[in-house]
Amino acid sequence: MSFSPPQRLIRADAWRSLVRLLMTVVVLLAVAVRPVAAQSILRDAETEALLQDMMDPLLVAAGLQPGQVRVHLLGERSINAFVAGSQDIYVFAGLIDAADSAEEVQGVLAHELGHVMGGHAIRINDGAKAATSISLLSLLLGAAAIAAGGGEAGMGIMMAGQQAALGKFLAFSRIQESTADAAGAQYLSKAGISGRGSLAFFKKLQNLEFRYGVKQDDDQAYGRTHPMSGDRIQSLREVYVVDAAWAKPADPAIEQRFQRIKAKLQGFISEPERTLRKYPESNTSVPARYARAYAWHKSAYPQKALAEVEGLLATAPEDPYFLELEGQVLLESGRPKEAIPPLRKAVTNSRSQPLIAALLGHALIATEEPANFPEAEEVLKTAIALDNQNPFAWYQLGIVYANKGDQPRAALASAERYQLEGRQAMLALRNADLAMQGLPEGSPDWIRAQDISLVARAEVERERKRR
């Protein structure tokens, strides 16, 4: 049976529409899963400490223990945050930059905690399954209609089914977001934190929608993953303004630390020219000096960076993070010996903060003086004992072991590093197997190498099947 040209065109257009719709469903599901491995995680001791201190009162309000949910910083400039796994919150650098106060970020953290407590990262599969059931049923019915000779009717059934599936998934997502909004408001209230910041941040999002022409009428709500910002603001305002914490002043210590972190992050991720425009040298505040120190360091002006650090240390000589920055600038400017004293002091003053300790270990190794390697081994082992999720620390410890001639443990350290970095399963497997060959069988290190080998081998096999 042949089709006339107009019918063929109609059918081709229908297929293209169906493909676009299916692609939309796939993209939305991919966004819902949000693979963290594809993101760039920023590790900074001061930032992580602040985010956790901002998070802990909310955790207690939710009935959890401090530190039970961890907050991670991603290096992307999007104004976004999400939950991955069951108890990990990821905040984008762009969100920190867009926020004007710590309370705004705490409003976002409270919302994300609502997702955690609701198990939304896990339950998203429920919404996907429901949508997939509709989708598959429509495909089967449409295929049956086409087989019976009703080509256009079959295509209509398929497309209607895909649209229904997409709508069901989006409705499921909007319900989760509304639930997280309500839960976040409760956590802020119980923690004694005003909802002013939450409303202010939602207003920022609404302004962005206005700027980019996103319509706010009810007809547009059907195709959104989140409720309309205006509706969210109205609903939350009714809750916040009557809350006892509404007029409570913000925590001045947290706010001061937040402004430091915001400026520090600006200096780290932005182009130096932009940072120097925002924080001119006439501004001698701590946040401004912090931002300029990173801008000058990125621009390869170490002396100007060190001058800003000196200004910071003049205000707080014992501040471990200012000392850490001084050591970092010296180390990365090719002066590792000079970096050691401030870094040693930073490690002591921070009570062996693992990220700072790893930097000290790096400086000790960078001197290439054998006398410094025992201290490097000690501080790196301490750093890993406190935080074994730092691939840089494992890399440095591997250098120490290789320098000692302990190749099996050097290989194990490399296996740990490659496993943490992700997308390096083959290298993790090779190094783990090499470590097992030289370590005493059944020893703790041998067992650890075996664990890495098993996980890495499974990942390599999965990758081969995908290809």
GROMACS .gro file of C-alpha atoms in nm:
model
  467
    1MET     CA    1   0.000   0.000   0.000
    2SER     CA    2   0.142   0.339  -0.096
    3PHE     CA    3   0.084   0.678   0.064
    4SER     CA    4   0.026   1.000  -0.121
    5PRO     CA    5   0.291   1.272  -0.060
    6PRO     CA    6   0.073   1.479   0.178
    7GLN     CA    7   0.007   1.174   0.394
    8ARG     CA    8   0.376   1.088   0.407
    9LEU     CA    9   0.453   1.444   0.515
   10ILE     CA   10   0.188   1.433   0.787
   11ARG     CA   11   0.323   1.104   0.915
   12ALA     CA   12   0.682   1.230   0.912
   13ASP     CA   13   0.581   1.541   1.105
   14ALA     CA   14   0.393   1.326   1.354
   15TRP     CA   15   0.696   1.105   1.406
   16ARG     CA   16   0.919   1.407   1.455
   17SER     CA   17   0.675   1.546   1.713
   18LEU     CA   18   0.668   1.214   1.892
   19VAL     CA   19   1.047   1.193   1.896
   20ARG     CA   20   1.069   1.547   2.038
   21LEU     CA   21   0.819   1.456   2.310
   22LEU     CA   22   1.006   1.139   2.402
   23MET     CA   23   1.330   1.336   2.412
   24THR     CA   24   1.164   1.580   2.654
   25VAL     CA   25   1.068   1.294   2.885
   26VAL     CA   26   1.420   1.152   2.871
   27VAL     CA   27   1.579   1.489   2.947
   28LEU     CA   28   1.346   1.555   3.241
   29LEU     CA   29   1.420   1.215   3.388
   30ALA     CA   30   1.792   1.273   3.343
   31VAL     CA   31   1.764   1.608   3.519
   32ALA     CA   32   1.575   1.442   3.802
   33VAL     CA   33   1.859   1.195   3.856
   34ARG     CA   34   2.129   1.466   3.818
   35PRO     CA   35   2.453   1.263   3.805
   36VAL     CA   36   2.692   1.432   4.046
   37ALA     CA   37   2.991   1.273   3.877
   38ALA     CA   38   2.933   1.510   3.585
   39GLN     CA   39   2.968   1.813   3.813
   40SER     CA   40   3.282   1.981   3.948
   41ILE     CA   41   3.289   1.964   4.328
   42LEU     CA   42   3.481   2.245   4.497
   43ARG     CA   43   3.656   2.157   4.822
   44ASP     CA   44   3.737   2.442   5.059
   45ALA     CA   45   3.774   2.402   5.434
   46GLU     CA   46   3.624   2.738   5.530
   47THR     CA   47   3.328   2.710   5.293
   48GLU     CA   48   3.243   2.356   5.400
   49ALA     CA   49   3.257   2.454   5.767
   50LEU     CA   50   3.021   2.748   5.712
   51LEU     CA   51   2.771   2.553   5.503
   52GLN     CA   52   2.758   2.282   5.767
   53ASP     CA   53   2.712   2.537   6.046
   54MET     CA   54   2.425   2.688   5.846
   55MET     CA   55   2.277   2.343   5.792
   56ASP     CA   56   2.305   2.192   6.141
   57PRO     CA   57   2.027   2.398   6.313
   58LEU     CA   58   1.792   2.289   6.035
   59LEU     CA   59   1.892   1.926   6.084
   60VAL     CA   60   1.817   1.946   6.455
   61ALA     CA   61   1.482   2.107   6.373
   62ALA     CA   62   1.406   1.812   6.144
   63GLY     CA   63   1.492   1.561   6.417
   64LEU     CA   64   1.833   1.465   6.278
   65GLN     CA   65   2.183   1.488   6.421
   66PRO     CA   66   2.425   1.769   6.327
   67GLY     CA   67   2.635   1.663   6.032
   68GLN     CA   68   2.394   1.386   5.931
   69VAL     CA   69   2.325   1.560   5.599
   70ARG     CA   70   2.629   1.697   5.420
   71VAL     CA   71   2.636   2.002   5.194
   72HIS     CA   72   2.865   2.004   4.890
   73LEU     CA   73   2.960   2.298   4.669
   74LEU     CA   74   2.962   2.262   4.290
   75GLY     CA   75   3.171   2.494   4.076
   76GLU     CA   76   2.900   2.582   3.824
   77ARG     CA   77   2.750   2.931   3.801
   78SER     CA   78   2.389   2.815   3.775
   79ILE     CA   79   2.151   2.938   4.044
   80ASN     CA   80   2.055   2.592   4.160
   81ALA     CA   81   2.068   2.328   4.433
   82PHE     CA   82   1.954   1.968   4.447
   83VAL     CA   83   1.956   1.647   4.649
   84ALA     CA   84   2.143   1.337   4.532
   85GLY     CA   85   2.138   1.001   4.702
   86SER     CA   86   1.950   1.008   5.028
   87GLN     CA   87   2.143   1.253   5.246
   88ASP     CA   88   2.360   1.481   5.032
   89ILE     CA   89   2.273   1.835   4.927
   90TYR     CA   90   2.458   2.002   4.640
   91VAL     CA   91   2.468   2.380   4.608
   92PHE     CA   92   2.594   2.556   4.296
   93ALA     CA   93   2.849   2.836   4.323
   94GLY     CA   94   2.612   3.056   4.123
   95LEU     CA   95   2.354   3.030   4.400
   96ILE     CA   96   2.602   3.156   4.660
   97ASP     CA   97   2.697   3.442   4.428
   98ALA     CA   98   2.332   3.535   4.368
   99ALA     CA   99   2.234   3.531   4.737
  100ASP     CA  100   2.265   3.856   4.928
  101SER     CA  101   2.257   3.700   5.274
  102ALA     CA  102   2.317   3.378   5.463
  103GLU     CA  103   1.943   3.361   5.538
  104GLU     CA  104   1.869   3.331   5.166
  105VAL     CA  105   2.098   3.030   5.139
  106GLN     CA  106   1.950   2.880   5.456
  107GLY     CA  107   1.606   2.912   5.296
  108VAL     CA  108   1.732   2.704   5.003
  109LEU     CA  109   1.896   2.451   5.237
  110ALA     CA  110   1.571   2.417   5.433
  111HIS     CA  111   1.384   2.347   5.108
  112GLU     CA  112   1.640   2.085   5.000
  113LEU     CA  113   1.621   1.927   5.346
  114GLY     CA  114   1.249   1.893   5.281
  115HIS     CA  115   1.339   1.681   4.979
  116VAL     CA  116   1.575   1.472   5.193
  117MET     CA  117   1.319   1.410   5.467
  118GLY     CA  118   1.054   1.328   5.208
  119GLY     CA  119   1.280   1.077   5.037
  120HIS     CA  120   1.217   1.257   4.709
  121ALA     CA  121   1.549   1.164   4.548
  122ILE     CA  122   1.452   0.798   4.588
  123ARG     CA  123   1.078   0.837   4.522
  124ILE     CA  124   1.140   1.016   4.192
  125ASN     CA  125   1.149   0.665   4.044
  126ASP     CA  126   0.784   0.624   4.147
  127GLY     CA  127   0.687   0.920   3.931
  128ALA     CA  128   0.901   0.790   3.647
  129LYS     CA  129   0.744   0.443   3.666
  130ALA     CA  130   0.392   0.585   3.659
  131ALA     CA  131   0.476   0.798   3.358
  132THR     CA  132   0.651   0.507   3.186
  133SER     CA  133   0.346   0.283   3.234
  134ILE     CA  134   0.127   0.536   3.054
  135SER     CA  135   0.391   0.581   2.787
  136LEU     CA  136   0.432   0.209   2.717
  137LEU     CA  137   0.057   0.149   2.714
  138SER     CA  138   0.005   0.426   2.459
  139LEU     CA  139   0.285   0.285   2.242
  140LEU     CA  140   0.126  -0.061   2.246
  141LEU     CA  141  -0.223   0.070   2.168
  142GLY     CA  142  -0.087   0.297   1.898
  143ALA     CA  143   0.114   0.014   1.742
  144ALA     CA  144  -0.197  -0.206   1.743
  145ALA     CA  145  -0.399   0.067   1.569
  146ILE     CA  146  -0.127   0.114   1.307
  147ALA     CA  147  -0.110  -0.263   1.248
  148ALA     CA  148  -0.489  -0.264   1.196
  149GLY     CA  149  -0.452  -0.001   0.925
  150GLY     CA  150  -0.525   0.312   1.124
  151GLY     CA  151  -0.190   0.483   1.082
  152GLU     CA  152  -0.290   0.835   1.172
  153ALA     CA  153  -0.513   0.719   1.459
  154GLY     CA  154  -0.228   0.507   1.592
  155MET     CA  155   0.009   0.802   1.582
  156GLY     CA  156  -0.250   1.013   1.763
  157ILE     CA  157  -0.283   0.753   2.038
  158MET     CA  158   0.094   0.738   2.079
  159MET     CA  159   0.139   1.114   2.097
  160ALA     CA  160  -0.152   1.161   2.336
  161GLY     CA  161  -0.011   0.890   2.559
  162GLN     CA  162   0.337   1.044   2.563
  163GLN     CA  163   0.187   1.383   2.646
  164ALA     CA  164  -0.011   1.227   2.931
  165ALA     CA  165   0.302   1.054   3.060
  166LEU     CA  166   0.497   1.378   3.054
  167GLY     CA  167   0.214   1.561   3.230
  168LYS     CA  168   0.193   1.297   3.503
  169PHE     CA  169   0.567   1.313   3.568
  170LEU     CA  170   0.565   1.694   3.581
  171ALA     CA  171   0.268   1.694   3.819
  172PHE     CA  172   0.452   1.447   4.043
  173SER     CA  173   0.756   1.680   4.044
  174ARG     CA  174   0.546   1.986   4.130
  175ILE     CA  175   0.389   1.805   4.425
  176GLN     CA  176   0.734   1.717   4.557
  177GLU     CA  177   0.845   2.079   4.528
  178SER     CA  178   0.538   2.210   4.712
  179THR     CA  179   0.590   1.952   4.987
  180ALA     CA  180   0.955   2.054   5.022
  181ASP     CA  181   0.852   2.421   5.044
  182ALA     CA  182   0.615   2.347   5.333
  183ALA     CA  183   0.866   2.126   5.514
  184GLY     CA  184   1.144   2.384   5.470
  185ALA     CA  185   0.925   2.652   5.628
  186GLN     CA  186   0.870   2.428   5.931
  187TYR     CA  187   1.243   2.364   5.973
  188LEU     CA  188   1.325   2.735   5.953
  189SER     CA  189   1.060   2.809   6.217
  190LYS     CA  190   1.180   2.540   6.456
  191ALA     CA  191   1.540   2.653   6.410
  192GLY     CA  192   1.443   3.013   6.491
  193ILE     CA  193   1.554   3.137   6.148
  194SER     CA  194   1.343   3.401   5.975
  195GLY     CA  195   1.174   3.317   5.646
  196ARG     CA  196   1.275   3.659   5.508
  197GLY     CA  197   1.568   3.504   5.325
  198SER     CA  198   1.355   3.229   5.173
  199LEU     CA  199   1.105   3.479   5.034
  200ALA     CA  200   1.382   3.707   4.909
  201PHE     CA  201   1.543   3.424   4.716
  202PHE     CA  202   1.216   3.310   4.562
  203LYS     CA  203   1.163   3.672   4.456
  204LYS     CA  204   1.501   3.663   4.283
  205LEU     CA  205   1.394   3.353   4.093
  206GLN     CA  206   1.068   3.519   3.994
  207ASN     CA  207   1.256   3.825   3.868
  208LEU     CA  208   1.475   3.598   3.655
  209GLU     CA  209   1.163   3.439   3.510
  210PHE     CA  210   1.028   3.784   3.424
  211ARG     CA  211   1.361   3.877   3.267
  212TYR     CA  212   1.362   3.571   3.043
  213GLY     CA  213   0.995   3.601   2.952
  214VAL     CA  214   0.868   3.298   3.142
  215LYS     CA  215   0.490   3.332   3.159
  216GLN     CA  216   0.329   3.317   3.501
  217ASP     CA  217  -0.031   3.232   3.407
  218ASP     CA  218  -0.203   2.908   3.505
  219ASP     CA  219  -0.196   2.776   3.148
  220GLN     CA  220   0.183   2.751   3.172
  221ALA     CA  221   0.186   2.561   3.502
  222TYR     CA  222   0.110   2.227   3.334
  223GLY     CA  223   0.448   2.213   3.161
  224ARG     CA  224   0.663   2.304   3.462
  225THR     CA  225   0.866   2.086   3.698
  226HIS     CA  226   0.816   2.345   3.978
  227PRO     CA  227   0.511   2.542   4.089
  228MET     CA  228   0.499   2.901   3.963
  229SER     CA  229   0.723   3.128   4.170
  230GLY     CA  230   0.443   3.375   4.237
  231ASP     CA  231   0.226   3.101   4.386
  232ARG     CA  232   0.512   2.977   4.601
  233ILE     CA  233   0.585   3.326   4.731
  234GLN     CA  234   0.221   3.386   4.818
  235SER     CA  235   0.184   3.052   4.998
  236LEU     CA  236   0.506   3.087   5.194
  237ARG     CA  237   0.447   3.450   5.287
  238GLU     CA  238   0.126   3.349   5.466
  239VAL     CA  239   0.331   3.104   5.674
  240TYR     CA  240   0.637   3.317   5.738
  241VAL     CA  241   0.487   3.652   5.840
  242VAL     CA  242   0.296   3.500   6.132
  243ASP     CA  243   0.593   3.295   6.250
  244ALA     CA  244   0.766   3.394   6.575
  245ALA     CA  245   1.104   3.404   6.397
  246TRP     CA  246   0.989   3.643   6.122
  247ALA     CA  247   1.129   3.958   6.286
  248LYS     CA  248   1.425   3.786   6.450
  249PRO     CA  249   1.759   3.941   6.348
  250ALA     CA  250   1.999   3.729   6.146
  251ASP     CA  251   2.294   3.567   6.323
  252PRO     CA  252   2.569   3.831   6.282
  253ALA     CA  253   2.855   3.580   6.304
  254ILE     CA  254   2.706   3.357   6.034
  255GLU     CA  255   2.633   3.658   5.815
  256GLN     CA  256   2.989   3.789   5.852
  257ARG     CA  257   3.131   3.449   5.757
  258PHE     CA  258   2.893   3.425   5.463
  259GLN     CA  259   3.010   3.757   5.318
  260ARG     CA  260   3.370   3.634   5.346
  261ILE     CA  261   3.285   3.311   5.166
  262LYS     CA  262   3.087   3.487   4.896
  263ALA     CA  263   3.379   3.719   4.820
  264LYS     CA  264   3.628   3.435   4.837
  265LEU     CA  265   3.424   3.231   4.591
  266GLN     CA  266   3.388   3.532   4.362
  267GLY     CA  267   3.766   3.571   4.353
  268PHE     CA  268   3.815   3.201   4.287
  269ILE     CA  269   3.565   3.135   4.007
  270SER     CA  270   3.529   3.472   3.831
  271GLU     CA  271   3.761   3.641   3.588
  272PRO     CA  272   4.011   3.858   3.780
  273GLU     CA  273   3.899   4.171   3.594
  274ARG     CA  274   3.541   4.124   3.709
  275THR     CA  275   3.650   4.063   4.067
  276LEU     CA  276   3.870   4.372   4.075
  277ARG     CA  277   3.587   4.585   3.939
  278LYS     CA  278   3.349   4.458   4.204
  279TYR     CA  279   3.606   4.489   4.484
  280PRO     CA  280   3.828   4.789   4.401
  281GLU     CA  281   4.144   4.852   4.603
  282SER     CA  282   3.975   5.143   4.776
  283ASN     CA  283   3.763   4.884   4.957
  284THR     CA  284   3.975   4.754   5.245
  285SER     CA  285   3.711   4.533   5.407
  286VAL     CA  286   3.790   4.169   5.482
  287PRO     CA  287   3.565   4.032   5.204
  288ALA     CA  288   3.717   4.271   4.949
  289ARG     CA  289   4.073   4.178   5.044
  290TYR     CA  290   3.980   3.810   5.029
  291ALA     CA  291   3.839   3.844   4.678
  292ARG     CA  292   4.132   4.050   4.552
  293ALA     CA  293   4.387   3.807   4.696
  294TYR     CA  294   4.244   3.530   4.479
  295ALA     CA  295   4.209   3.760   4.178
  296TRP     CA  296   4.574   3.871   4.197
  297HIS     CA  297   4.688   3.512   4.255
  298LYS     CA  298   4.496   3.394   3.947
  299SER     CA  299   4.650   3.679   3.749
  300ALA     CA  300   5.003   3.565   3.845
  301TYR     CA  301   5.075   3.864   4.070
  302PRO     CA  302   5.183   3.678   4.385
  303GLN     CA  303   5.324   3.984   4.560
  304LYS     CA  304   4.997   4.173   4.524
  305ALA     CA  305   4.811   3.865   4.646
  306LEU     CA  306   5.041   3.838   4.947
  307ALA     CA  307   4.993   4.206   5.023
  308GLU     CA  308   4.618   4.145   5.048
  309VAL     CA  309   4.683   3.842   5.270
  310GLU     CA  310   4.900   4.057   5.496
  311GLY     CA  311   4.607   4.295   5.527
  312LEU     CA  312   4.384   4.006   5.626
  313LEU     CA  313   4.630   3.872   5.881
  314ALA     CA  314   4.662   4.219   6.032
  315THR     CA  315   4.294   4.191   6.131
  316ALA     CA  316   4.321   3.829   6.258
  317PRO     CA  317   4.677   3.691   6.287
  318GLU     CA  318   4.563   3.349   6.407
  319ASP     CA  319   4.288   3.292   6.151
  320PRO     CA  320   4.364   2.947   6.003
  321TYR     CA  321   4.200   3.027   5.670
  322PHE     CA  322   4.404   3.344   5.618
  323LEU     CA  323   4.717   3.144   5.704
  324GLU     CA  324   4.606   2.871   5.464
  325LEU     CA  325   4.570   3.130   5.186
  326GLU     CA  326   4.916   3.269   5.256
  327GLY     CA  327   5.063   2.919   5.232
  328GLN     CA  328   4.870   2.844   4.916
  329VAL     CA  329   4.991   3.158   4.737
  330LEU     CA  330   5.352   3.089   4.836
  331LEU     CA  331   5.334   2.722   4.741
  332GLU     CA  332   5.170   2.780   4.404
  333SER     CA  333   5.416   3.060   4.332
  334GLY     CA  334   5.707   2.817   4.356
  335ARG     CA  335   5.808   2.894   4.717
  336PRO     CA  336   5.717   2.574   4.905
  337LYS     CA  337   5.974   2.623   5.186
  338GLU     CA  338   5.822   2.960   5.273
  339ALA     CA  339   5.473   2.808   5.260
  340ILE     CA  340   5.544   2.551   5.531
  341PRO     CA  341   5.541   2.778   5.844
  342PRO     CA  342   5.201   2.943   5.776
  343LEU     CA  343   5.053   2.609   5.672
  344ARG     CA  344   5.183   2.437   5.986
  345LYS     CA  345   5.023   2.712   6.192
  346ALA     CA  346   4.700   2.683   5.993
  347VAL     CA  347   4.685   2.308   6.059
  348THR     CA  348   4.739   2.364   6.432
  349ASN     CA  349   4.485   2.647   6.458
  350SER     CA  350   4.224   2.451   6.262
  351ARG     CA  351   4.276   2.137   6.472
  352SER     CA  352   4.421   1.941   6.181
  353GLN     CA  353   4.152   2.031   5.930
  354PRO     CA  354   4.209   1.762   5.664
  355LEU     CA  355   4.204   1.983   5.354
  356ILE     CA  356   4.457   2.221   5.509
  357ALA     CA  357   4.669   1.928   5.630
  358ALA     CA  358   4.675   1.787   5.275
  359LEU     CA  359   4.802   2.124   5.150
  360LEU     CA  360   5.079   2.118   5.410
  361GLY     CA  361   5.172   1.767   5.298
  362HIS     CA  362   5.192   1.894   4.940
  363ALA     CA  363   5.423   2.179   5.043
  364LEU     CA  364   5.652   1.943   5.234
  365ILE     CA  365   5.679   1.712   4.933
  366ALA     CA  366   5.728   2.003   4.693
  367THR     CA  367   6.051   2.102   4.872
  368GLU     CA  368   6.198   1.774   4.739
  369GLU     CA  369   6.395   1.747   5.064
  370PRO     CA  370   6.401   1.390   5.201
  371ALA     CA  371   6.401   1.523   5.558
  372ASN     CA  372   6.049   1.662   5.504
  373PHE     CA  373   5.894   1.337   5.379
  374PRO     CA  374   5.833   1.174   5.721
  375GLU     CA  375   5.633   1.481   5.833
  376ALA     CA  376   5.448   1.479   5.502
  377GLU     CA  377   5.352   1.115   5.556
  378GLU     CA  378   5.229   1.189   5.907
  379VAL     CA  379   5.011   1.488   5.814
  380LEU     CA  380   4.871   1.315   5.504
  381LYS     CA  381   4.776   1.005   5.700
  382THR     CA  382   4.602   1.229   5.952
  383ALA     CA  383   4.421   1.412   5.673
  384ILE     CA  384   4.299   1.088   5.517
  385ALA     CA  385   4.194   0.946   5.854
  386LEU     CA  386   3.968   1.250   5.900
  387ASP     CA  387   3.852   1.271   5.537
  388ASN     CA  388   3.924   0.978   5.306
  389GLN     CA  389   3.724   1.132   5.021
  390ASN     CA  390   4.003   1.365   4.908
  391PRO     CA  391   4.175   1.229   4.594
  392PHE     CA  392   4.446   1.498   4.615
  393ALA     CA  393   4.553   1.374   4.960
  394TRP     CA  394   4.570   1.015   4.833
  395TYR     CA  395   4.779   1.132   4.537
  396GLN     CA  396   5.027   1.307   4.765
  397LEU     CA  397   5.046   1.007   4.999
  398GLY     CA  398   5.118   0.786   4.697
  399ILE     CA  399   5.417   1.008   4.618
  400VAL     CA  400   5.546   0.959   4.974
  401TYR     CA  401   5.512   0.580   4.953
  402ALA     CA  402   5.680   0.570   4.612
  403ASN     CA  403   5.966   0.780   4.750
  404LYS     CA  404   6.010   0.525   5.030
  405GLY     CA  405   6.012   0.239   4.780
  406ASP     CA  406   5.681   0.102   4.910
  407GLN     CA  407   5.530   0.036   4.567
  408PRO     CA  408   5.233  -0.176   4.685
  409ARG     CA  409   5.102   0.103   4.910
  410ALA     CA  410   5.182   0.362   4.647
  411ALA     CA  411   4.963   0.160   4.410
  412LEU     CA  412   4.688   0.134   4.672
  413ALA     CA  413   4.695   0.511   4.723
  414SER     CA  414   4.665   0.556   4.346
  415ALA     CA  415   4.373   0.313   4.335
  416GLU     CA  416   4.196   0.513   4.607
  417ARG     CA  417   4.257   0.833   4.413
  418TYR     CA  418   4.127   0.701   4.081
  419GLN     CA  419   3.820   0.550   4.241
  420LEU     CA  420   3.730   0.882   4.405
  421GLU     CA  421   3.786   1.080   4.087
  422GLY     CA  422   3.533   0.870   3.895
  423ARG     CA  423   3.547   0.772   3.526
  424GLN     CA  424   3.887   0.613   3.605
  425ALA     CA  425   3.771   0.259   3.673
  426MET     CA  426   4.040   0.089   3.462
  427LEU     CA  427   4.321   0.279   3.635
  428ALA     CA  428   4.168   0.204   3.976
  429LEU     CA  429   4.147  -0.166   3.882
  430ARG     CA  430   4.506  -0.188   3.759
  431ASN     CA  431   4.648  -0.017   4.066
  432ALA     CA  432   4.434  -0.219   4.307
  433ASP     CA  433   4.546  -0.546   4.147
  434LEU     CA  434   4.908  -0.430   4.155
  435ALA     CA  435   4.875  -0.344   4.525
  436MET     CA  436   4.728  -0.688   4.604
  437GLN     CA  437   5.029  -0.857   4.445
  438GLY     CA  438   5.270  -0.690   4.689
  439LEU     CA  439   5.065  -0.666   5.011
  440PRO     CA  440   5.034  -0.945   5.271
  441GLU     CA  441   4.722  -1.142   5.182
  442GLY     CA  442   4.444  -1.086   5.432
  443SER     CA  443   4.597  -0.765   5.574
  444PRO     CA  444   4.371  -0.457   5.607
  445ASP     CA  445   4.543  -0.289   5.311
  446TRP     CA  446   4.510  -0.604   5.098
  447ILE     CA  447   4.140  -0.631   5.181
  448ARG     CA  448   4.090  -0.265   5.090
  449ALA     CA  449   4.271  -0.318   4.758
  450GLN     CA  450   4.048  -0.619   4.692
  451ASP     CA  451   3.735  -0.412   4.761
  452ILE     CA  452   3.846  -0.145   4.515
  453SER     CA  453   3.934  -0.411   4.257
  454LEU     CA  454   3.589  -0.572   4.278
  455VAL     CA  455   3.406  -0.240   4.246
  456ALA     CA  456   3.631  -0.116   3.965
  457ARG     CA  457   3.607  -0.445   3.773
  458ALA     CA  458   3.227  -0.431   3.787
  459GLU     CA  459   3.234  -0.073   3.657
  460VAL     CA  460   3.471  -0.167   3.374
  461GLU     CA  461   3.235  -0.448   3.273
  462ARG     CA  462   2.936  -0.214   3.278
  463GLU     CA  463   3.125   0.030   3.059
  464ARG     CA  464   3.212  -0.244   2.811
  465LYS     CA  465   2.847  -0.347   2.786
  466ARG     CA  466   2.740   0.014   2.730
  467ARG     CA  467   2.983   0.038   2.441
   0.00000   0.00000   0.00000
